[in-house]
Short mmCIF file of C-alpha atoms and ligand atoms in Angstrom, two decimals:
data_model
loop_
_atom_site.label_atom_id
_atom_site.label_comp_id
_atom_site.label_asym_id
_atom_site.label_seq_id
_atom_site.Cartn_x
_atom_site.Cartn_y
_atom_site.Cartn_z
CA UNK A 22 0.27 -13.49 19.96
CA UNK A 23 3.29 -13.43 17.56
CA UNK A 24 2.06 -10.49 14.45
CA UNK A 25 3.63 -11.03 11.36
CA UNK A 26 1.41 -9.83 9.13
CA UNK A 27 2.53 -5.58 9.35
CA UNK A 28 1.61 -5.45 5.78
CA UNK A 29 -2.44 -6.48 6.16
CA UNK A 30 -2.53 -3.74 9.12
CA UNK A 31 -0.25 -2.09 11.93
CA UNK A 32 -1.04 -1.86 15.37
CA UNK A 33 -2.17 2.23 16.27
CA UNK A 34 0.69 3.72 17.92
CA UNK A 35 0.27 5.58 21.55
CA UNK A 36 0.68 8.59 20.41
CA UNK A 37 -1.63 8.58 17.45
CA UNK A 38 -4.19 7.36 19.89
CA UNK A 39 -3.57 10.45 22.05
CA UNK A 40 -3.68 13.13 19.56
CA UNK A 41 -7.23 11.79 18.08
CA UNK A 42 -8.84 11.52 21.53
CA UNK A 43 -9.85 15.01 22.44
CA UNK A 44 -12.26 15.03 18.69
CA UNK A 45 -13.69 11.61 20.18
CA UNK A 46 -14.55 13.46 23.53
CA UNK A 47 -15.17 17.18 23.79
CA UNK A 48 -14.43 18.34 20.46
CA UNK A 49 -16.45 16.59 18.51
CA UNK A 50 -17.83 19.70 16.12
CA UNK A 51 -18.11 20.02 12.72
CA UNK A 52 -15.10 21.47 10.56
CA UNK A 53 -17.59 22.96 7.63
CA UNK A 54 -19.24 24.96 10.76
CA UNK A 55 -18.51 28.75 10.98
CA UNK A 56 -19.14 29.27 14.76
CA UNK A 57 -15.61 28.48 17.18
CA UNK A 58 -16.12 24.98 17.53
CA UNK A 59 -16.48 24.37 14.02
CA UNK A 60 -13.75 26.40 13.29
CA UNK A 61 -11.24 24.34 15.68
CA UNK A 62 -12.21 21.32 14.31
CA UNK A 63 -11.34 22.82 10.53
CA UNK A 64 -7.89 23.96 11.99
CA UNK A 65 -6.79 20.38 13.28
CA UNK A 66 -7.95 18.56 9.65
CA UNK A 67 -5.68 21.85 8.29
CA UNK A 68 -2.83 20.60 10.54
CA UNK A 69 -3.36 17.49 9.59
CA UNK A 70 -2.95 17.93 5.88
CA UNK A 71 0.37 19.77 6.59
CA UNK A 72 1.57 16.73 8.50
CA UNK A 73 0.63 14.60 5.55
CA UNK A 74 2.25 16.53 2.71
CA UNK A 75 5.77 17.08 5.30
CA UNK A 76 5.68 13.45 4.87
CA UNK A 77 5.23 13.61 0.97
CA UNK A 78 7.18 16.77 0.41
CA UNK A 79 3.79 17.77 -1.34
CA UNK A 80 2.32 21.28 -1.17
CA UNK A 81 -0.61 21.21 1.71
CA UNK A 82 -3.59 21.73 -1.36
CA UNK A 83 -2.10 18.66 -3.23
CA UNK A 84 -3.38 16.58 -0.24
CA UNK A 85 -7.00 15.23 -0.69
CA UNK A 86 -8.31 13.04 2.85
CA UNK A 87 -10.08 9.83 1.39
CA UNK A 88 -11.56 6.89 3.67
CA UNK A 89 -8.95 4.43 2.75
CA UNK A 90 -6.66 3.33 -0.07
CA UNK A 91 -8.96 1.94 -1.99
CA UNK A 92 -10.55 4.89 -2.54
CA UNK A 93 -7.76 7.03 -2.97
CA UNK A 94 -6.58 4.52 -5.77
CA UNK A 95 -10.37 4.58 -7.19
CA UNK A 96 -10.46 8.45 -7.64
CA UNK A 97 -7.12 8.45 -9.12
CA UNK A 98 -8.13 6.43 -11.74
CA UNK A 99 -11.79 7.70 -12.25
CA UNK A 100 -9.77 11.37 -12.47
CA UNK A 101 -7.55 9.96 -15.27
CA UNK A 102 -9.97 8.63 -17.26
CA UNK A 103 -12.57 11.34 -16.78
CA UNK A 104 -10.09 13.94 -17.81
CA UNK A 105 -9.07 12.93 -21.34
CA UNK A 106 -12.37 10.53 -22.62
CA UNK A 107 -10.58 10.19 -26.13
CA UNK A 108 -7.51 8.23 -24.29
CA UNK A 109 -9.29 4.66 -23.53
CA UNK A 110 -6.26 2.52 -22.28
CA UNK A 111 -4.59 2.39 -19.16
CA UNK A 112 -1.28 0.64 -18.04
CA UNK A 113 -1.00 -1.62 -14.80
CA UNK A 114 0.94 -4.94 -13.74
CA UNK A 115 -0.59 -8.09 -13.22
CA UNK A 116 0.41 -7.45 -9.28
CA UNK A 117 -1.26 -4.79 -8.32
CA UNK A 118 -3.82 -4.68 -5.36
CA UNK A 119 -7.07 -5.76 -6.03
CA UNK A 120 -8.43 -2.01 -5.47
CA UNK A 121 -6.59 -0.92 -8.91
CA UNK A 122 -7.04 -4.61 -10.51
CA UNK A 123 -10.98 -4.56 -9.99
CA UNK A 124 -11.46 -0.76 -10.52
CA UNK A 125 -9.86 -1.60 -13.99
CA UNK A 126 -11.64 -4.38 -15.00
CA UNK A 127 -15.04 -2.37 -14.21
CA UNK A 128 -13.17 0.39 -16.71
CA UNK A 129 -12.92 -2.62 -19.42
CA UNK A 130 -16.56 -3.22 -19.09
CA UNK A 131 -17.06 0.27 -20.43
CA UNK A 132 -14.78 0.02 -22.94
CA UNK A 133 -11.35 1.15 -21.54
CA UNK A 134 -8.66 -1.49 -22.99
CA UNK A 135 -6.03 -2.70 -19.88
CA UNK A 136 -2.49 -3.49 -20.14
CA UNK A 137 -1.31 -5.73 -17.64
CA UNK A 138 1.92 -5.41 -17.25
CA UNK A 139 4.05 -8.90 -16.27
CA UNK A 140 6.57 -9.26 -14.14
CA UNK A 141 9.56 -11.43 -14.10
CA UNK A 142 10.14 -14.79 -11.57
CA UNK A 143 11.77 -12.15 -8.99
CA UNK A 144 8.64 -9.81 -9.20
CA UNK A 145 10.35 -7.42 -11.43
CA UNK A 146 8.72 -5.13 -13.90
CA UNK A 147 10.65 -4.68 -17.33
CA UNK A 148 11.09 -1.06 -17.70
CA UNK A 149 10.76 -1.53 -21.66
CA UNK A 150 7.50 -3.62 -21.51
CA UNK A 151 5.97 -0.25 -19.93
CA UNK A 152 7.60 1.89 -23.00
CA UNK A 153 5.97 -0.43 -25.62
CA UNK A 154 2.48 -0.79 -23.86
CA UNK A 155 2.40 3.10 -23.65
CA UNK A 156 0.47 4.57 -26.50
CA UNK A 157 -0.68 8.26 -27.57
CA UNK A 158 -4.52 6.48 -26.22
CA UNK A 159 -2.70 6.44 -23.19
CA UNK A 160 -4.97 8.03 -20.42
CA UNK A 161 -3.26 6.84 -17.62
CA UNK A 162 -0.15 4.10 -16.00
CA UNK A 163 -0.94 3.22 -12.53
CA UNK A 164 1.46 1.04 -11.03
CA UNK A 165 2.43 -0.09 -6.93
CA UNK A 166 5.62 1.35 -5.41
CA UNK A 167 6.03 -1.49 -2.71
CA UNK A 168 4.12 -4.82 -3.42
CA UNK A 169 2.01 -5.98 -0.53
CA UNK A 170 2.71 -9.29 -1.20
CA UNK A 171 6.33 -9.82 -1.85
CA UNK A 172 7.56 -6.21 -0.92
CA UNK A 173 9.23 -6.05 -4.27
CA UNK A 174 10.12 -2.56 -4.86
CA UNK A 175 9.33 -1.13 -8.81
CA UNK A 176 11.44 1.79 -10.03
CA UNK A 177 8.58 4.40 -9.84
CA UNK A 178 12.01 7.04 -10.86
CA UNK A 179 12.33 5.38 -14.02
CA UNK A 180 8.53 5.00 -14.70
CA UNK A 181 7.69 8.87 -13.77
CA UNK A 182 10.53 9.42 -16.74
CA UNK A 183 8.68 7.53 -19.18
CA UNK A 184 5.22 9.41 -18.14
CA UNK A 185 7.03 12.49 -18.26
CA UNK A 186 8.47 12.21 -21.61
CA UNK A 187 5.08 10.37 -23.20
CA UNK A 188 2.94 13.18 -21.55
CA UNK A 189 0.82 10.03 -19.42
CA UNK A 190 -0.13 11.11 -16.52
CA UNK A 191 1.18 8.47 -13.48
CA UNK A 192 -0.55 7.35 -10.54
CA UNK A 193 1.22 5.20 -8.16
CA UNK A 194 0.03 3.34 -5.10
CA UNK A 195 2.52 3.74 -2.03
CA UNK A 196 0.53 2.74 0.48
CA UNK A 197 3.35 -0.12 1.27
CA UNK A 198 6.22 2.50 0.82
CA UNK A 199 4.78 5.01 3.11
CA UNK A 200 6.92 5.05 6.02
CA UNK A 201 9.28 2.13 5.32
CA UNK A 202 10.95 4.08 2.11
CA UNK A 203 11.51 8.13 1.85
CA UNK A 204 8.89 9.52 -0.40
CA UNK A 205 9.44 12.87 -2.50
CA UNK A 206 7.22 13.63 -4.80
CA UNK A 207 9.30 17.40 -5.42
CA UNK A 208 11.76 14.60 -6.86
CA UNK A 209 9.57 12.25 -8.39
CA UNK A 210 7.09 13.61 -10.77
CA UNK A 211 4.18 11.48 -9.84
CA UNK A 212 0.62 13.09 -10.49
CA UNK A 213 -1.27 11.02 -8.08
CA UNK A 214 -0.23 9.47 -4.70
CA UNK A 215 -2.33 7.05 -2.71
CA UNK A 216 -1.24 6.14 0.84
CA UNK A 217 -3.35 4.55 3.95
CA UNK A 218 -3.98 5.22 7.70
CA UNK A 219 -3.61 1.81 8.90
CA UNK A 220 -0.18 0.56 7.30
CA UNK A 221 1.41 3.64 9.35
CA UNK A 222 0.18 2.88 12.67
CA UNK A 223 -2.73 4.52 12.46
CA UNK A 224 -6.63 3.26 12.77
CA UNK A 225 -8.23 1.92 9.78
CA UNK A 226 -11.14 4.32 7.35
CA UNK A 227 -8.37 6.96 6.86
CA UNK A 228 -6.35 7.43 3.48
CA UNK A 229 -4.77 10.58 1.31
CA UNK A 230 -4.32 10.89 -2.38
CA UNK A 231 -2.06 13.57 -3.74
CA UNK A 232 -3.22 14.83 -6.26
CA UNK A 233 0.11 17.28 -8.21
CA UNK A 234 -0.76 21.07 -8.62
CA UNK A 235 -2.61 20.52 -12.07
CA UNK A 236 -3.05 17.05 -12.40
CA UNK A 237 -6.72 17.00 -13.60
CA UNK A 238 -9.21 15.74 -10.85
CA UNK A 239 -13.04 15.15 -11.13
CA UNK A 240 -14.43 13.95 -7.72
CA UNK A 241 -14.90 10.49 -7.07
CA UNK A 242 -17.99 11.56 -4.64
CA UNK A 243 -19.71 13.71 -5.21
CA UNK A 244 -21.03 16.21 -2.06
CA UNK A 245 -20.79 19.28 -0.27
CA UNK A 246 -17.77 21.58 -0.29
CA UNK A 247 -15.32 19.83 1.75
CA UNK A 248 -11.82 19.57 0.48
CA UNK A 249 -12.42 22.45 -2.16
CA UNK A 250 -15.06 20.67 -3.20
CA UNK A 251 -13.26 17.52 -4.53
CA UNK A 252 -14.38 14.91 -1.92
CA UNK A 253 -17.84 15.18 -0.33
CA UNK A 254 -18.53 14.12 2.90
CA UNK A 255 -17.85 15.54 6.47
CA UNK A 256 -14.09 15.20 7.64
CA UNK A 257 -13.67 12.41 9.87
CA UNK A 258 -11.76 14.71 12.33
CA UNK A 259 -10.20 12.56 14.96
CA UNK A 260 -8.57 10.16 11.77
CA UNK A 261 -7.54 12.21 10.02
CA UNK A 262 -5.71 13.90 13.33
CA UNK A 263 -4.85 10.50 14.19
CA UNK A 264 -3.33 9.81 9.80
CA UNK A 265 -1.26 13.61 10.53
CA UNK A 266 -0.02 11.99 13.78
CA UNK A 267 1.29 8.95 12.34
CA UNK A 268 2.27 10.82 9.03
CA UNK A 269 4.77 12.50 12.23
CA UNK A 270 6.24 10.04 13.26
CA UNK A 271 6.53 7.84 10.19
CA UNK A 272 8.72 11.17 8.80
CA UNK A 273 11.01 10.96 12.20
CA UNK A 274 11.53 7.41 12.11
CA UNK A 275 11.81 6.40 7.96
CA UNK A 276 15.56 6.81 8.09
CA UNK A 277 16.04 4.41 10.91
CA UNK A 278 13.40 2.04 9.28
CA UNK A 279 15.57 0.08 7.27
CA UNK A 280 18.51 -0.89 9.49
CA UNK A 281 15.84 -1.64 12.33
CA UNK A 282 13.80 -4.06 10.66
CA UNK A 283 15.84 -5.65 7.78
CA UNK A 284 18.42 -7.78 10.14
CA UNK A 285 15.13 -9.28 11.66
CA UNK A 286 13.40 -9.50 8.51
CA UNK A 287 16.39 -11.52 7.30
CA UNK A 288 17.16 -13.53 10.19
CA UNK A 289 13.50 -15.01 10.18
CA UNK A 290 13.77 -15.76 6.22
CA UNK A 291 16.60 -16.68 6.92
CA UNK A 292 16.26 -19.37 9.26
CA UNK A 293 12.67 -20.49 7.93
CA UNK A 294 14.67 -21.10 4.24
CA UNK A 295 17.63 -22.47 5.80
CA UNK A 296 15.35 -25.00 8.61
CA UNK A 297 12.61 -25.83 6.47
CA UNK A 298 13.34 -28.14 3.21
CA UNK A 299 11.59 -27.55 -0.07
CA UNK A 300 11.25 -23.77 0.64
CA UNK A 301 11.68 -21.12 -1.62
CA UNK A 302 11.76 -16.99 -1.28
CA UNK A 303 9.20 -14.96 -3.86
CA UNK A 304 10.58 -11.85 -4.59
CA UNK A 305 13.72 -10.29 -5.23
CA UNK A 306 16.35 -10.99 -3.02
CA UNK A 307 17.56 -7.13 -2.41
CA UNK A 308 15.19 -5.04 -4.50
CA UNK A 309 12.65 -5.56 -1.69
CA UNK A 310 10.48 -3.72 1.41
CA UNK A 311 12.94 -4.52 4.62
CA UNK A 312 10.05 -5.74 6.53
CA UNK A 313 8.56 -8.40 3.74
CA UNK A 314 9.11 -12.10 3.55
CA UNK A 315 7.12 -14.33 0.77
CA UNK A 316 8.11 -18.33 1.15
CA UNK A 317 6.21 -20.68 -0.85
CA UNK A 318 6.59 -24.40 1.03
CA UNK A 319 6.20 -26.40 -1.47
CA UNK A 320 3.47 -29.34 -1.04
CA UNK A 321 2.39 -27.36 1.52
CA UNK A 322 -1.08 -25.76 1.32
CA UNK A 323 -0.63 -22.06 2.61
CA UNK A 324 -3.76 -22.37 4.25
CA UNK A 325 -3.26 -25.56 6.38
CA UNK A 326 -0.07 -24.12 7.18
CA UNK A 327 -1.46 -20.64 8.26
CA UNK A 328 -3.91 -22.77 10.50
CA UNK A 329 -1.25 -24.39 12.33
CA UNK A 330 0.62 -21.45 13.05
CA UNK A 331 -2.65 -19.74 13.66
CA UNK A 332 -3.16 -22.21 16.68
CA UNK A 333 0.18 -21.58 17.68
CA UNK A 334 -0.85 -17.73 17.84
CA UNK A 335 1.13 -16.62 14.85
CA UNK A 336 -0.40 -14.18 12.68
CA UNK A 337 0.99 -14.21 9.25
CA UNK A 338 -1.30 -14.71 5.93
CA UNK A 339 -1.32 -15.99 2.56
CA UNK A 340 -1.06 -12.56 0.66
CA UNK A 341 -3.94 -9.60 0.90
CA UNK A 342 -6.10 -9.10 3.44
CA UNK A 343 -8.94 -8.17 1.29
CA UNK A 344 -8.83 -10.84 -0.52
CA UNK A 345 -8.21 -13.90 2.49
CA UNK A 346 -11.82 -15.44 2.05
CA UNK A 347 -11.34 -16.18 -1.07
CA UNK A 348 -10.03 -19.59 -2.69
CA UNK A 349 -7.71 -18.05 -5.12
CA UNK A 350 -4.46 -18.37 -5.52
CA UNK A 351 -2.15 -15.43 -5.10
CA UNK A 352 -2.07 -13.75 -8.16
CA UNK A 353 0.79 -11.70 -7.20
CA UNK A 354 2.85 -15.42 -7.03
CA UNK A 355 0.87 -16.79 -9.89
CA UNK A 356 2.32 -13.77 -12.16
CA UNK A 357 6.10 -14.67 -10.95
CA UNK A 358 6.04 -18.12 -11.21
CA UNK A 359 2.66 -19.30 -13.45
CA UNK A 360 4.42 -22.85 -13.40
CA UNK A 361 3.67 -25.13 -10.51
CA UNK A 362 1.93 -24.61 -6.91
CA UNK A 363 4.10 -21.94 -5.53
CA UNK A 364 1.11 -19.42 -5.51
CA UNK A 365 -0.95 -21.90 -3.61
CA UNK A 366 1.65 -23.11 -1.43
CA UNK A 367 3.35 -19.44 0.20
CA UNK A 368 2.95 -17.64 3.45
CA UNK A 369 3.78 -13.55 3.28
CA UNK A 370 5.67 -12.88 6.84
CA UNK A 371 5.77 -9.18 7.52
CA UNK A 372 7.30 -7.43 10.27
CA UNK A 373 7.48 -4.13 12.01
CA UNK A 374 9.25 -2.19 14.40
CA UNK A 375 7.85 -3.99 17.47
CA UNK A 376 8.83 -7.49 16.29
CA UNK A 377 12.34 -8.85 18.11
CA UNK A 378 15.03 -11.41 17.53
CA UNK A 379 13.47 -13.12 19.95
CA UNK A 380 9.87 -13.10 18.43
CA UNK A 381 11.22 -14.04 15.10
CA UNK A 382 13.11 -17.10 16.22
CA UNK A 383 9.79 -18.28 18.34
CA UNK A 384 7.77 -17.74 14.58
CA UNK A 385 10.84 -19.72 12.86
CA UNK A 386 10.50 -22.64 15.68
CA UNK A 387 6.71 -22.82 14.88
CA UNK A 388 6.86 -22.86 11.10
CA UNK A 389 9.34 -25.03 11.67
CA UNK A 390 6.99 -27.78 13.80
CA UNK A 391 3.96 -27.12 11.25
CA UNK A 392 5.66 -27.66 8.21
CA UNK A 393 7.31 -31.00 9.49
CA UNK A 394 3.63 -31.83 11.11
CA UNK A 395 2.20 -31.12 7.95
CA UNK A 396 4.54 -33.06 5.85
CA UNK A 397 4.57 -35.88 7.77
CA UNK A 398 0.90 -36.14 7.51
CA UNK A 399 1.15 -36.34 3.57
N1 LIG B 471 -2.89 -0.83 -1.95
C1 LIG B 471 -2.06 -1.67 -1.32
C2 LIG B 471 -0.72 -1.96 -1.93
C3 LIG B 471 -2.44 -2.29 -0.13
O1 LIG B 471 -1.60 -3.13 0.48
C4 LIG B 471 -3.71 -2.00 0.41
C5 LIG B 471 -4.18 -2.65 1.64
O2 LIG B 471 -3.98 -3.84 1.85
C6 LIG B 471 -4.54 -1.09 -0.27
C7 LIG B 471 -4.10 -0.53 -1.45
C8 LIG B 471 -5.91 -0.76 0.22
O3 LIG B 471 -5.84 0.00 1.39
P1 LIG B 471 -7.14 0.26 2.29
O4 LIG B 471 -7.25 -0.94 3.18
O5 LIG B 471 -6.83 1.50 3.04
O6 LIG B 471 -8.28 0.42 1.37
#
């Protein structure tokens, strides 16, 4: 199997595995108990949110454990809504991931207006389209550090300045930037943080949301006391051992990130653009995640293509992996380049620190063969 598709899910690294073992064996109690092996258990989750907020620069209490992403991006937004009900509009971009594009249509359906904000053909966000959408109804501006997509990078400095100065409070989903860019929220004023398990070589059903010393906060669930009473729900222990783990080593290796993956990421796009005719590259051509390629071939369907390679044992995809059984189109493409098939027509390539020269070149050789295959059978 040749993965290329980092940004849908990483592979749990060794070590992660090894420090979330001993809660799936003998210590298996409950962190909410008061006896010893209760208490343990509360210690490691403790540890745990440490190792997260090293990674953030956050204080420990700003770290909240979620289940995922999704629902760190969910309470961020129920928070910012709940907390001001006189301010009914929020501000996103047309690209976001579907957990902060559904979550605010559900919010128009009661009423909350939505400003979508567009992008430009290179997946850039205007930083003057967010300064006129911004209004004193303002509740909240949510918008992605890292697109999943494309891997195009928006200037979250710039857009914590303008939430700053408007008084808005700003939530921003890093889950793609965790671990590939440094991320400081003692330099970025960013009230709410979502980041995931399973993009950082960890397993899957873990996320965090920062949440900044007071940034207001009503729970999304609603429970016992766990997490001062802002999350209910029993700690999964050995995940969120396993998400402090990973949020280790992601801090160790984020400065070496970059320079590891970026000549590979470029050699593949490179010789995929350069081999293959009637290709193009969505997405900025620096301002970008190191690891991310987006090619639309055009009069290529993306998903005859992703067969192909599929039989060929490549795994790449055709943009999120919560949304891959469904018929659309990417709308992350769609809002670059509404014009034309290239949101129909793109595969997203996305390495990691495992992939090699040598695995790249094999992927560029089979995209290569399935793109002439398919062309040649019209
Ligand atoms: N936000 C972004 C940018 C993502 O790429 C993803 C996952 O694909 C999510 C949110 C959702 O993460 P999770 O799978 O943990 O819910």
């Amino acid at each position: 199997m040749i993965y290329l598709d980092y940004n849908a899910t990483t592979p749990v690294r060794a070590e992660v595995r090894d420090a979330m073992l001993p809660f799936l064996t003998d210590e298996w109690g409950n962190p909410s108990s008061t006896y010893g092996f209760g208490a343990r258990m509360r210690k490691v989750v403790e540890n745990a949110r440490e190792q997260v907020a090293e990674l953030l620069g956050a204080q420990t209490w700003e770290v909240l454990f979620t289940s995922c992403a999704t629902e760190s991006n969910n309470a961020a937004l129920n928070a910012a809504v709940k907390a001001n009900p006189r301010r009914r509009h929020i501000v996103t971009s047309a690209v976001e991931h579907s957990s902060v594009l559904t979550h605010c249509r559900a919010l128009e359906r009661e009423g909350v207006r939505v400003t979508y904000l567009p992008v430009d053909r290179d997946g850039l966000l205007c930083i003057s389209d967010l300064e006129a959408a911004v209004t004193d109804d303002t509740a909240l501006v949510s918008l992605m550090w890292a697109n999943n997509e494309t891997g195009v990078l928006f200037p979250v400095a710039e857009i914590a300045d303008v939430c700053r100065a408007r008084g808005v409070l700003f939530h921003c989903d890093a889950v793609q930037a965790a671990g590939k860019v440094p991320i400081d929220v003692r330099a970025l004023p960013v009230d709410y943080l979502s980041i995931t398990g399973h993009k950082l070589h960890a397993p899957k059903g873990v996320g965090a949301l920062y949440v900044r010393r007071k940034a207001p906060f009503t729970p999304l669930i609603h429970g016992g006391h766990q997490e001062r009473g802002l999350r209910g729900g029993t700690e999964s222990v050995p995940l969120i051992a396993a998400l402090g783990q990973a949020a280790v080593i992601a801090r160790q290796e984020v400065a070496d990130y970059d320079a590891l993956v970026r000549p590979l990421r470029d050699r593949l796009e490179r010789g995929i653009l350069e081999s293959v005719t009637d290709t193009e590259l969505n997405g900025h051509a620096t301002l970008r995640l190191a690891n991310t390629s987006n090619i639309t071939f055009h009069g290529i369907a993306s998903d005859a293509l992703l067969m192909l390679l599929d039989q060929e044992g490549i795994c790449a995809s055709s943009g999120s992996a919560c949304l891959a059984d469904s018929d659309e189109p990417s709308h992350v493409v769609r809002a670059m380049k509404p014009d034309g098939g290239a949101s129909r027509q793109m595969v997203r390539f996305s390495i990691g620190t495992e992939t090699t020269a040598g695995i790249g070149d094999k992927a560029t050789a089979a995209v290569r063969r399935a793109a002439a295959a398919l062309r040649s059978a019209g």
